[in-house]
Amino acid sequence: TVKWGLIGASTIARQFMINAIRAQPNGEIAAVMSSSPERATAYARENGIALAVSTLDALLGSDIDAVYISTTNELHLEQALAAITAGKHVLCEKPLALTSADARTMVAAAKAAGIVLGTNHHLRNAGSHRAMRESIAAGRIGKPIAARAFHSVYLPENLQGWRITRPEAGGGVVLDITVHDADTLRFVLGDDPLDVSAFTQAAGMAGGGLEDGAMCIWRFKSGVIAQSHEGFTTKFAGTGFEVHGSEGSLIAKDVMTQKPIGAVLLRTAKGEEELSFDREDLYVRSLRQFHEAIGGEGQPSATGEDGVWSLTSAEAALQSARSGKSVAIDPNL
Ligand code: NDP
């Protein structure tokens, strides 16, 4: 059995991760920690978790093997380092930290301690994105030339909190969604970004100097150029992901989402083909890979290093938007 402690009485844990852990044949949630004792108790009761605690020491001192960190972003670093010191495996939400330097510190600490560290980039676990990655690797679109990620959504009212009001908590759409797009582009293309040029906006939802919309242009090592659009304020945009190559195009719709939905079309000289793909829950698959990694088999679907890459990319996008210049992406790994 892998006994999990939840760090953070969060929405994402309630909506997806508690189920994902319990869906594993050997997954158990032993404890939850909230900074508020009342919230911890209520959350434990609502979700059938035996132990509710309100300090990190109490959580790390309980009988657990791994922690899932889904607090606000400024807390991830300290909580992950404490868990690593206590010998617990860590699945951490994105962004791993507020800066790529801090994320690198987490990766180095986990490595030194022999701890499994994963970043919860769920989109790598989507059958749609895996089907696109496999098609590209198999040469089905020839040489990849350009990619486009459409990931501008409407932030649900129940989540219109720290993301749009608290810069010190790591709010803003770039740390929230651009990190996912940067990771998904790397994953699907099987390529690393070299630099980024970005514009951001405050289109009426975010305050405190935070951005609620971003458009980024990325250049990859292979020469592929990509664009990504992230937003909190577009109610009717829909999502998508496209890769265009010398011999074909992959056109995916409704795939930048937490659910195993959407469609992927391959268009070539032979005509159009809808790719069939696995519809497994993204988070269940992520957890399975994480459990396997704890058991010494393979790696989490997104590693700590992948989390450093995505945060370095997001950081570069923010720097570009501020400076008006394109910014190099060097994860320094
Ligand atoms: P929430 O706002 O739901 O939770 C974050 C923290 O806010 C909790 O840890 C909790 O603190 C506090 N909190 C929650 N509800 C209340 C309340 N009613 N009153 C006061 N405080 C409250 O965040 P999300 O679940 O949306 O995001 C958490 C993390 O997960 C972030 O890092 C985010 O980037 C990431 N995320 C990742 C997703 C993915 O698909 N990979 C999707 C969504 C989020 P405490 O624990 O102290 O009680």
mmCIF file of C-alpha atoms and ligand atoms in Angstrom:
data_model
loop_
_atom_site.group_PDB
_atom_site.id
_atom_site.type_symbol
_atom_site.label_atom_id
_atom_site.label_comp_id
_atom_site.label_asym_id
_atom_site.label_seq_id
_atom_site.Cartn_x
_atom_site.Cartn_y
_atom_site.Cartn_z
ATOM 1 C CA THR A 1 0.000 0.000 0.000
ATOM 2 C CA VAL A 2 1.072 3.566 -0.682
ATOM 3 C CA LYS A 3 -0.273 5.797 2.082
ATOM 4 C CA TRP A 4 -0.760 9.394 0.987
ATOM 5 C CA GLY A 5 -0.901 12.600 2.952
ATOM 6 C CA LEU A 6 -2.617 15.535 1.279
ATOM 7 C CA ILE A 7 -0.914 18.870 1.847
ATOM 8 C CA GLY A 8 -3.648 21.406 1.127
ATOM 9 C CA ALA A 9 -7.432 21.126 1.451
ATOM 10 C CA SER A 10 -7.819 22.144 -2.172
ATOM 11 C CA THR A 11 -10.366 22.049 -4.970
ATOM 12 C CA ILE A 12 -8.137 20.012 -7.288
ATOM 13 C CA ALA A 13 -7.640 17.296 -4.649
ATOM 14 C CA ARG A 14 -11.396 17.147 -4.025
ATOM 15 C CA GLN A 15 -12.329 17.134 -7.711
ATOM 16 C CA PHE A 16 -9.678 14.801 -9.138
ATOM 17 C CA MET A 17 -6.803 13.612 -6.991
ATOM 18 C CA ILE A 18 -8.598 11.898 -4.121
ATOM 19 C CA ASN A 19 -10.359 9.740 -6.691
ATOM 20 C CA ALA A 20 -7.120 9.156 -8.604
ATOM 21 C CA ILE A 21 -5.339 7.871 -5.496
ATOM 22 C CA ARG A 22 -8.234 5.669 -4.472
ATOM 23 C CA ALA A 23 -8.526 4.293 -8.008
ATOM 24 C CA GLN A 24 -5.119 2.623 -7.570
ATOM 25 C CA PRO A 25 -5.226 -0.950 -6.272
ATOM 26 C CA ASN A 26 -2.745 0.048 -3.539
ATOM 27 C CA GLY A 27 -3.581 3.721 -2.986
ATOM 28 C CA GLU A 28 -4.821 4.996 0.353
ATOM 29 C CA ILE A 29 -5.337 8.519 1.696
ATOM 30 C CA ALA A 30 -4.214 8.488 5.295
ATOM 31 C CA ALA A 31 -4.277 12.173 6.224
ATOM 32 C CA VAL A 32 -5.044 15.702 5.104
ATOM 33 C CA MET A 33 -3.395 18.924 6.225
ATOM 34 C CA SER A 34 -4.954 22.380 6.078
ATOM 35 C CA SER A 35 -3.569 25.519 7.697
ATOM 36 C CA SER A 36 -6.925 25.795 9.451
ATOM 37 C CA PRO A 37 -7.896 23.022 11.924
ATOM 38 C CA GLU A 38 -11.610 23.576 11.179
ATOM 39 C CA ARG A 39 -11.101 23.285 7.424
ATOM 40 C CA ALA A 40 -8.936 20.201 7.897
ATOM 41 C CA THR A 41 -11.609 18.477 9.976
ATOM 42 C CA ALA A 42 -14.432 19.408 7.633
ATOM 43 C CA TYR A 43 -12.441 18.322 4.561
ATOM 44 C CA ALA A 44 -11.482 15.015 6.190
ATOM 45 C CA ARG A 45 -15.103 14.343 7.111
ATOM 46 C CA GLU A 46 -16.460 15.241 3.667
ATOM 47 C CA ASN A 47 -13.876 13.071 1.931
ATOM 48 C CA GLY A 48 -13.690 10.116 4.315
ATOM 49 C CA ILE A 49 -10.081 10.751 5.401
ATOM 50 C CA ALA A 50 -9.171 9.325 8.826
ATOM 51 C CA LEU A 51 -6.700 11.946 10.018
ATOM 52 C CA ALA A 52 -6.997 15.752 9.857
ATOM 53 C CA VAL A 53 -4.004 17.860 10.890
ATOM 54 C CA SER A 54 -3.109 21.535 10.710
ATOM 55 C CA THR A 55 0.692 21.505 10.786
ATOM 56 C CA LEU A 56 3.251 20.122 8.392
ATOM 57 C CA ASP A 57 5.105 18.419 11.264
ATOM 58 C CA ALA A 58 1.982 16.523 12.286
ATOM 59 C CA LEU A 59 1.366 15.411 8.723
ATOM 60 C CA LEU A 60 4.962 14.356 8.086
ATOM 61 C CA GLY A 61 5.082 12.607 11.473
ATOM 62 C CA SER A 62 2.035 10.479 10.602
ATOM 63 C CA ASP A 63 2.151 7.066 8.961
ATOM 64 C CA ILE A 64 2.455 8.094 5.275
ATOM 65 C CA ASP A 65 4.710 7.204 2.344
ATOM 66 C CA ALA A 66 4.012 10.067 -0.045
ATOM 67 C CA VAL A 67 2.537 13.554 -0.114
ATOM 68 C CA TYR A 68 0.465 15.336 -2.726
ATOM 69 C CA ILE A 69 1.019 19.108 -2.515
ATOM 70 C CA SER A 70 -1.820 21.291 -3.826
ATOM 71 C CA THR A 71 -1.576 24.418 -1.734
ATOM 72 C CA THR A 72 -1.154 27.858 -3.292
ATOM 73 C CA ASN A 73 2.082 28.146 -5.220
ATOM 74 C CA GLU A 74 4.217 30.130 -2.753
ATOM 75 C CA LEU A 75 3.975 27.247 -0.261
ATOM 76 C CA HIS A 76 5.123 24.385 -2.492
ATOM 77 C CA LEU A 77 8.881 24.887 -1.997
ATOM 78 C CA GLU A 78 8.979 24.773 1.787
ATOM 79 C CA GLN A 79 6.440 21.943 1.985
ATOM 80 C CA ALA A 80 8.230 19.833 -0.623
ATOM 81 C CA LEU A 81 11.632 20.298 1.012
ATOM 82 C CA ALA A 82 10.217 19.305 4.413
ATOM 83 C CA ALA A 83 8.555 16.213 2.924
ATOM 84 C CA ILE A 84 11.777 15.222 1.146
ATOM 85 C CA THR A 85 13.729 15.636 4.402
ATOM 86 C CA ALA A 86 11.152 13.408 6.101
ATOM 87 C CA GLY A 87 11.711 10.749 3.403
ATOM 88 C CA LYS A 88 8.303 11.065 1.731
ATOM 89 C CA HIS A 89 7.826 10.879 -2.019
ATOM 90 C CA VAL A 90 6.383 14.091 -3.457
ATOM 91 C CA LEU A 91 3.826 14.667 -6.163
ATOM 92 C CA CYS A 92 3.658 18.448 -6.392
ATOM 93 C CA GLU A 93 1.285 20.691 -8.260
ATOM 94 C CA LYS A 94 2.484 23.044 -10.942
ATOM 95 C CA PRO A 95 4.154 25.468 -10.859
ATOM 96 C CA LEU A 96 6.628 23.611 -8.623
ATOM 97 C CA ALA A 97 7.567 26.921 -6.996
ATOM 98 C CA LEU A 98 7.546 30.660 -7.687
ATOM 99 C CA THR A 99 10.943 30.627 -9.392
ATOM 100 C CA SER A 100 12.836 28.096 -11.472
ATOM 101 C CA ALA A 101 15.784 28.418 -9.082
ATOM 102 C CA ASP A 102 13.557 27.196 -6.241
ATOM 103 C CA ALA A 103 12.221 24.377 -8.423
ATOM 104 C CA ARG A 104 15.800 23.297 -9.144
ATOM 105 C CA THR A 105 16.468 23.242 -5.401
ATOM 106 C CA MET A 106 13.531 20.835 -5.010
ATOM 107 C CA VAL A 107 14.803 18.580 -7.784
ATOM 108 C CA ALA A 108 18.320 18.516 -6.313
ATOM 109 C CA ALA A 109 17.006 17.742 -2.814
ATOM 110 C CA ALA A 110 14.826 14.879 -4.078
ATOM 111 C CA LYS A 111 17.698 13.448 -6.073
ATOM 112 C CA ALA A 112 20.105 13.605 -3.132
ATOM 113 C CA ALA A 113 17.560 11.889 -0.873
ATOM 114 C CA GLY A 114 16.527 9.232 -3.385
ATOM 115 C CA ILE A 115 12.947 10.505 -3.327
ATOM 116 C CA VAL A 116 10.525 10.386 -6.257
ATOM 117 C CA LEU A 117 9.451 13.914 -7.229
ATOM 118 C CA GLY A 118 6.723 14.412 -9.818
ATOM 119 C CA THR A 119 5.014 17.486 -11.287
ATOM 120 C CA ASN A 120 1.274 17.176 -11.797
ATOM 121 C CA HIS A 121 1.189 18.170 -15.470
ATOM 122 C CA HIS A 122 -1.973 16.221 -16.239
ATOM 123 C CA LEU A 123 -2.056 16.854 -20.005
ATOM 124 C CA ARG A 124 0.823 14.444 -20.645
ATOM 125 C CA ASN A 125 -1.535 11.747 -19.450
ATOM 126 C CA ALA A 126 -4.277 12.577 -21.935
ATOM 127 C CA GLY A 127 -4.765 9.926 -24.606
ATOM 128 C CA SER A 128 -5.202 12.747 -27.137
ATOM 129 C CA HIS A 129 -1.789 14.275 -26.472
ATOM 130 C CA ARG A 130 -0.119 10.880 -26.319
ATOM 131 C CA ALA A 131 -1.663 9.944 -29.664
ATOM 132 C CA MET A 132 -0.321 13.165 -31.192
ATOM 133 C CA ARG A 133 3.148 12.600 -29.741
ATOM 134 C CA GLU A 134 3.197 9.031 -31.104
ATOM 135 C CA SER A 135 1.992 10.097 -34.547
ATOM 136 C CA ILE A 136 4.706 12.740 -34.774
ATOM 137 C CA ALA A 137 7.397 10.362 -33.559
ATOM 138 C CA ALA A 138 6.208 7.797 -36.139
ATOM 139 C CA GLY A 139 6.647 10.389 -38.897
ATOM 140 C CA ARG A 140 2.967 10.602 -39.800
ATOM 141 C CA ILE A 141 3.077 14.385 -40.374
ATOM 142 C CA GLY A 142 6.567 14.356 -41.853
ATOM 143 C CA LYS A 143 8.820 17.058 -40.479
ATOM 144 C CA PRO A 144 7.043 19.186 -37.848
ATOM 145 C CA ILE A 145 6.999 22.863 -38.817
ATOM 146 C CA ALA A 146 4.656 24.731 -36.487
ATOM 147 C CA ALA A 147 2.337 24.204 -33.529
ATOM 148 C CA ARG A 148 -0.563 26.118 -31.966
ATOM 149 C CA ALA A 149 -2.023 25.659 -28.494
ATOM 150 C CA PHE A 150 -5.411 27.222 -27.774
ATOM 151 C CA HIS A 151 -5.847 27.215 -24.022
ATOM 152 C CA SER A 152 -7.813 30.313 -23.165
ATOM 153 C CA VAL A 153 -10.788 29.493 -20.959
ATOM 154 C CA TYR A 154 -13.096 31.140 -18.462
ATOM 155 C CA LEU A 155 -11.898 30.759 -14.885
ATOM 156 C CA PRO A 156 -14.881 29.283 -12.993
ATOM 157 C CA GLU A 157 -16.366 31.594 -10.384
ATOM 158 C CA ASN A 158 -15.464 29.251 -7.506
ATOM 159 C CA LEU A 159 -11.787 29.585 -8.522
ATOM 160 C CA GLN A 160 -11.805 33.376 -8.890
ATOM 161 C CA GLY A 161 -9.692 33.799 -5.742
ATOM 162 C CA TRP A 162 -5.923 33.883 -5.258
ATOM 163 C CA ARG A 163 -5.271 33.265 -8.980
ATOM 164 C CA ILE A 164 -6.559 36.742 -9.859
ATOM 165 C CA THR A 165 -5.801 38.688 -6.681
ATOM 166 C CA ARG A 166 -2.569 37.489 -5.087
ATOM 167 C CA PRO A 167 0.741 37.942 -6.914
ATOM 168 C CA GLU A 168 2.587 36.781 -3.787
ATOM 169 C CA ALA A 169 0.773 33.419 -3.984
ATOM 170 C CA GLY A 170 1.870 32.927 -7.582
ATOM 171 C CA GLY A 171 -1.357 34.106 -9.198
ATOM 172 C CA GLY A 172 -1.749 35.003 -12.864
ATOM 173 C CA VAL A 173 -2.534 33.006 -15.957
ATOM 174 C CA VAL A 174 1.093 32.413 -16.935
ATOM 175 C CA LEU A 175 1.975 30.452 -13.780
ATOM 176 C CA ASP A 176 -1.422 28.783 -13.960
ATOM 177 C CA ILE A 177 -1.849 27.782 -17.606
ATOM 178 C CA THR A 178 1.236 28.761 -19.628
ATOM 179 C CA VAL A 179 3.239 26.239 -17.566
ATOM 180 C CA HIS A 180 0.894 23.505 -18.827
ATOM 181 C CA ASP A 181 1.150 24.668 -22.434
ATOM 182 C CA ALA A 182 4.934 24.842 -22.287
ATOM 183 C CA ASP A 183 5.012 21.307 -20.904
ATOM 184 C CA THR A 184 2.497 19.960 -23.423
ATOM 185 C CA LEU A 185 4.370 21.487 -26.373
ATOM 186 C CA ARG A 186 7.608 19.886 -25.145
ATOM 187 C CA PHE A 187 5.865 16.552 -24.643
ATOM 188 C CA VAL A 188 3.932 16.374 -27.912
ATOM 189 C CA LEU A 189 6.784 17.717 -30.065
ATOM 190 C CA GLY A 190 9.462 15.742 -28.211
ATOM 191 C CA ASP A 191 11.552 18.901 -28.409
ATOM 192 C CA ASP A 192 12.769 21.633 -26.063
ATOM 193 C CA PRO A 193 12.057 25.364 -26.400
ATOM 194 C CA LEU A 194 14.956 27.756 -26.950
ATOM 195 C CA ASP A 195 13.232 31.095 -26.446
ATOM 196 C CA VAL A 196 9.910 32.859 -26.119
ATOM 197 C CA SER A 197 8.331 36.154 -26.970
ATOM 198 C CA ALA A 198 5.128 37.057 -25.143
ATOM 199 C CA PHE A 199 2.461 39.659 -24.588
ATOM 200 C CA THR A 200 0.223 39.587 -21.532
ATOM 201 C CA GLN A 201 -2.918 41.527 -20.686
ATOM 202 C CA ALA A 202 -5.264 42.320 -17.828
ATOM 203 C CA ALA A 203 -8.592 41.978 -19.588
ATOM 204 C CA GLY A 204 -10.882 42.781 -16.685
ATOM 205 C CA MET A 205 -10.737 39.862 -14.274
ATOM 206 C CA ALA A 206 -7.312 39.905 -12.603
ATOM 207 C CA GLY A 207 -6.185 42.678 -10.279
ATOM 208 C CA GLY A 208 -3.059 43.454 -8.281
ATOM 209 C CA GLY A 209 -0.936 43.804 -11.409
ATOM 210 C CA LEU A 210 -1.605 40.191 -12.412
ATOM 211 C CA GLU A 211 -2.223 39.088 -16.011
ATOM 212 C CA ASP A 212 -5.345 37.163 -17.027
ATOM 213 C CA GLY A 213 -4.412 36.622 -20.665
ATOM 214 C CA ALA A 214 -1.197 35.754 -22.520
ATOM 215 C CA MET A 215 -0.037 35.019 -26.037
ATOM 216 C CA CYS A 216 3.369 33.445 -26.462
ATOM 217 C CA ILE A 217 5.523 32.540 -29.438
ATOM 218 C CA TRP A 218 8.040 29.771 -28.829
ATOM 219 C CA ARG A 219 11.012 28.633 -30.884
ATOM 220 C CA PHE A 220 12.176 25.052 -30.490
ATOM 221 C CA LYS A 221 15.588 23.431 -31.034
ATOM 222 C CA SER A 222 14.423 21.638 -34.177
ATOM 223 C CA GLY A 223 13.338 24.957 -35.705
ATOM 224 C CA VAL A 224 9.622 24.419 -35.005
ATOM 225 C CA ILE A 225 7.838 27.628 -34.015
ATOM 226 C CA ALA A 226 4.764 27.484 -31.808
ATOM 227 C CA GLN A 227 2.161 29.842 -30.485
ATOM 228 C CA SER A 228 0.151 29.452 -27.306
ATOM 229 C CA HIS A 229 -2.796 31.427 -25.966
ATOM 230 C CA GLU A 230 -3.759 31.281 -22.309
ATOM 231 C CA GLY A 231 -6.607 33.166 -20.687
ATOM 232 C CA PHE A 232 -9.075 33.324 -17.801
ATOM 233 C CA THR A 233 -11.611 35.634 -19.416
ATOM 234 C CA THR A 234 -12.834 34.044 -22.668
ATOM 235 C CA LYS A 235 -16.147 32.319 -22.034
ATOM 236 C CA PHE A 236 -16.738 30.952 -25.517
ATOM 237 C CA ALA A 237 -13.306 30.250 -27.015
ATOM 238 C CA GLY A 238 -13.028 26.451 -26.831
ATOM 239 C CA THR A 239 -9.614 24.770 -26.680
ATOM 240 C CA GLY A 240 -7.375 23.017 -29.163
ATOM 241 C CA PHE A 241 -3.888 21.910 -30.099
ATOM 242 C CA GLU A 242 -2.434 21.676 -33.597
ATOM 243 C CA VAL A 243 0.836 20.531 -35.094
ATOM 244 C CA HIS A 244 1.511 21.148 -38.752
ATOM 245 C CA GLY A 245 4.191 19.218 -40.630
ATOM 246 C CA SER A 246 5.560 18.791 -44.131
ATOM 247 C CA GLU A 247 3.362 15.732 -44.820
ATOM 248 C CA GLY A 248 0.365 16.303 -42.613
ATOM 249 C CA SER A 249 -1.397 18.185 -39.860
ATOM 250 C CA LEU A 250 -2.722 17.071 -36.489
ATOM 251 C CA ILE A 251 -5.740 19.077 -35.429
ATOM 252 C CA ALA A 252 -7.100 18.385 -31.960
ATOM 253 C CA LYS A 253 -10.193 20.022 -30.467
ATOM 254 C CA ASP A 254 -11.347 20.280 -26.833
ATOM 255 C CA VAL A 255 -8.165 18.655 -25.554
ATOM 256 C CA MET A 256 -6.721 21.340 -23.237
ATOM 257 C CA THR A 257 -8.851 20.126 -20.374
ATOM 258 C CA GLN A 258 -8.836 18.000 -17.256
ATOM 259 C CA LYS A 259 -11.161 15.424 -18.788
ATOM 260 C CA PRO A 260 -10.371 12.572 -21.219
ATOM 261 C CA ILE A 261 -12.409 14.156 -24.004
ATOM 262 C CA GLY A 262 -11.894 15.781 -27.395
ATOM 263 C CA ALA A 263 -10.966 14.605 -30.868
ATOM 264 C CA VAL A 264 -7.759 14.403 -32.908
ATOM 265 C CA LEU A 265 -7.820 14.626 -36.691
ATOM 266 C CA LEU A 266 -4.889 13.671 -38.917
ATOM 267 C CA ARG A 267 -5.023 15.359 -42.324
ATOM 268 C CA THR A 268 -2.601 14.254 -45.081
ATOM 269 C CA ALA A 269 -2.563 13.853 -48.868
ATOM 270 C CA LYS A 270 -4.556 10.636 -48.288
ATOM 271 C CA GLY A 271 -7.414 12.530 -46.664
ATOM 272 C CA GLU A 272 -8.643 12.824 -43.099
ATOM 273 C CA GLU A 273 -8.489 10.260 -40.341
ATOM 274 C CA GLU A 274 -9.808 10.605 -36.824
ATOM 275 C CA LEU A 275 -7.305 9.084 -34.431
ATOM 276 C CA SER A 276 -8.681 6.771 -31.785
ATOM 277 C CA PHE A 277 -7.111 7.149 -28.358
ATOM 278 C CA ASP A 278 -7.267 5.921 -24.813
ATOM 279 C CA ARG A 279 -9.929 7.668 -22.676
ATOM 280 C CA GLU A 280 -8.499 6.874 -19.251
ATOM 281 C CA ASP A 281 -8.866 9.551 -16.558
ATOM 282 C CA LEU A 282 -5.737 11.743 -16.805
ATOM 283 C CA TYR A 283 -5.100 11.916 -13.081
ATOM 284 C CA VAL A 284 -5.633 8.183 -12.527
ATOM 285 C CA ARG A 285 -2.939 7.514 -15.123
ATOM 286 C CA SER A 286 -0.629 10.084 -13.526
ATOM 287 C CA LEU A 287 -1.023 8.383 -10.151
ATOM 288 C CA ARG A 288 -0.396 4.938 -11.605
ATOM 289 C CA GLN A 289 2.889 6.090 -13.134
ATOM 290 C CA PHE A 290 3.836 7.725 -9.860
ATOM 291 C CA HIS A 291 3.154 4.523 -7.909
ATOM 292 C CA GLU A 292 5.223 2.567 -10.428
ATOM 293 C CA ALA A 293 8.077 5.056 -10.024
ATOM 294 C CA ILE A 294 7.939 4.602 -6.238
ATOM 295 C CA GLY A 295 8.189 0.870 -6.912
ATOM 296 C CA GLY A 296 11.364 1.485 -8.926
ATOM 297 C CA GLU A 297 9.741 1.168 -12.349
ATOM 298 C CA GLY A 298 10.145 4.124 -14.694
ATOM 299 C CA GLN A 299 9.462 7.736 -13.842
ATOM 300 C CA PRO A 300 6.454 9.913 -13.037
ATOM 301 C CA SER A 301 4.707 11.016 -16.234
ATOM 302 C CA ALA A 302 6.091 14.500 -15.590
ATOM 303 C CA THR A 303 9.262 14.550 -13.489
ATOM 304 C CA GLY A 304 10.657 17.297 -11.295
ATOM 305 C CA GLU A 305 12.947 18.211 -14.199
ATOM 306 C CA ASP A 306 9.904 18.602 -16.444
ATOM 307 C CA GLY A 307 8.496 20.948 -13.801
ATOM 308 C CA VAL A 308 11.715 22.983 -13.901
ATOM 309 C CA TRP A 309 11.408 23.208 -17.702
ATOM 310 C CA SER A 310 7.798 24.411 -17.599
ATOM 311 C CA LEU A 311 8.466 26.961 -14.867
ATOM 312 C CA THR A 312 11.595 28.257 -16.612
ATOM 313 C CA SER A 313 9.471 28.655 -19.741
ATOM 314 C CA ALA A 314 6.695 30.511 -17.898
ATOM 315 C CA GLU A 315 9.243 32.727 -16.162
ATOM 316 C CA ALA A 316 10.801 33.584 -19.519
ATOM 317 C CA ALA A 317 7.346 34.420 -20.949
ATOM 318 C CA LEU A 318 6.666 36.825 -18.065
ATOM 319 C CA GLN A 319 10.083 38.406 -18.485
ATOM 320 C CA SER A 320 9.485 38.813 -22.204
ATOM 321 C CA ALA A 321 6.101 40.450 -21.618
ATOM 322 C CA ARG A 322 7.713 42.906 -19.200
ATOM 323 C CA SER A 323 10.737 43.712 -21.334
ATOM 324 C CA GLY A 324 9.244 43.597 -24.824
ATOM 325 C CA LYS A 325 12.099 41.346 -25.912
ATOM 326 C CA SER A 326 12.345 37.640 -26.593
ATOM 327 C CA VAL A 327 13.928 35.706 -23.728
ATOM 328 C CA ALA A 328 16.102 32.575 -23.809
ATOM 329 C CA ILE A 329 14.882 29.496 -21.930
ATOM 330 C CA ASP A 330 17.627 27.741 -19.996
ATOM 331 C CA PRO A 331 16.437 25.348 -17.281
ATOM 332 C CA ASN A 332 20.003 24.956 -16.037
ATOM 333 C CA LEU A 333 19.589 21.256 -15.332
HETATM 334 P P1 NDP B 1 -7.753 26.108 -4.006
HETATM 335 O O1 NDP B 1 -7.946 27.566 -3.992
HETATM 336 O O2 NDP B 1 -8.960 25.235 -4.045
HETATM 337 O O3 NDP B 1 -6.897 25.641 -2.751
HETATM 338 C C1 NDP B 1 -5.651 26.242 -2.448
HETATM 339 C C2 NDP B 1 -5.567 26.534 -0.961
HETATM 340 O O4 NDP B 1 -6.528 27.506 -0.639
HETATM 341 C C3 NDP B 1 -5.886 25.326 -0.101
HETATM 342 O O5 NDP B 1 -4.703 24.632 0.186
HETATM 343 C C4 NDP B 1 -6.550 25.924 1.127
HETATM 344 O O6 NDP B 1 -5.629 26.147 2.177
HETATM 345 C C5 NDP B 1 -7.043 27.282 0.661
HETATM 346 N N1 NDP B 1 -8.505 27.241 0.615
HETATM 347 C C6 NDP B 1 -9.292 26.443 -0.135
HETATM 348 N N2 NDP B 1 -10.590 26.694 0.111
HETATM 349 C C7 NDP B 1 -10.616 27.677 1.033
HETATM 350 C C8 NDP B 1 -11.653 28.373 1.699
HETATM 351 N N3 NDP B 1 -12.941 28.094 1.473
HETATM 352 N N4 NDP B 1 -11.307 29.321 2.572
HETATM 353 C C9 NDP B 1 -10.024 29.625 2.803
HETATM 354 N N5 NDP B 1 -8.999 28.975 2.217
HETATM 355 C C10 NDP B 1 -9.292 28.023 1.344
HETATM 356 O O7 NDP B 1 -6.756 25.826 -5.190
HETATM 357 P P2 NDP B 1 -6.771 24.828 -6.417
HETATM 358 O O8 NDP B 1 -7.194 23.475 -6.053
HETATM 359 O O9 NDP B 1 -7.495 25.476 -7.517
HETATM 360 O O10 NDP B 1 -5.194 24.831 -6.770
HETATM 361 C C11 NDP B 1 -4.250 24.322 -5.865
HETATM 362 C C12 NDP B 1 -2.943 24.015 -6.573
HETATM 363 O O11 NDP B 1 -3.178 23.052 -7.583
HETATM 364 C C13 NDP B 1 -2.253 25.178 -7.262
HETATM 365 O O12 NDP B 1 -0.869 24.989 -7.190
HETATM 366 C C14 NDP B 1 -2.707 25.046 -8.704
HETATM 367 O O13 NDP B 1 -1.798 25.619 -9.603
HETATM 368 C C15 NDP B 1 -2.788 23.548 -8.855
HETATM 369 N N6 NDP B 1 -3.795 23.076 -9.818
HETATM 370 C C16 NDP B 1 -3.426 22.142 -10.749
HETATM 371 C C17 NDP B 1 -4.322 21.608 -11.623
HETATM 372 C C18 NDP B 1 -3.898 20.526 -12.563
HETATM 373 O O14 NDP B 1 -4.736 20.028 -13.297
HETATM 374 N N7 NDP B 1 -2.674 20.107 -12.570
HETATM 375 C C19 NDP B 1 -5.718 22.074 -11.642
HETATM 376 C C20 NDP B 1 -6.029 23.020 -10.597
HETATM 377 C C21 NDP B 1 -5.078 23.490 -9.731
HETATM 378 P P3 NDP B 1 -5.450 25.069 3.341
HETATM 379 O O15 NDP B 1 -4.907 23.853 2.683
HETATM 380 O O16 NDP B 1 -4.514 25.725 4.274
HETATM 381 O O17 NDP B 1 -6.834 24.827 3.886
#
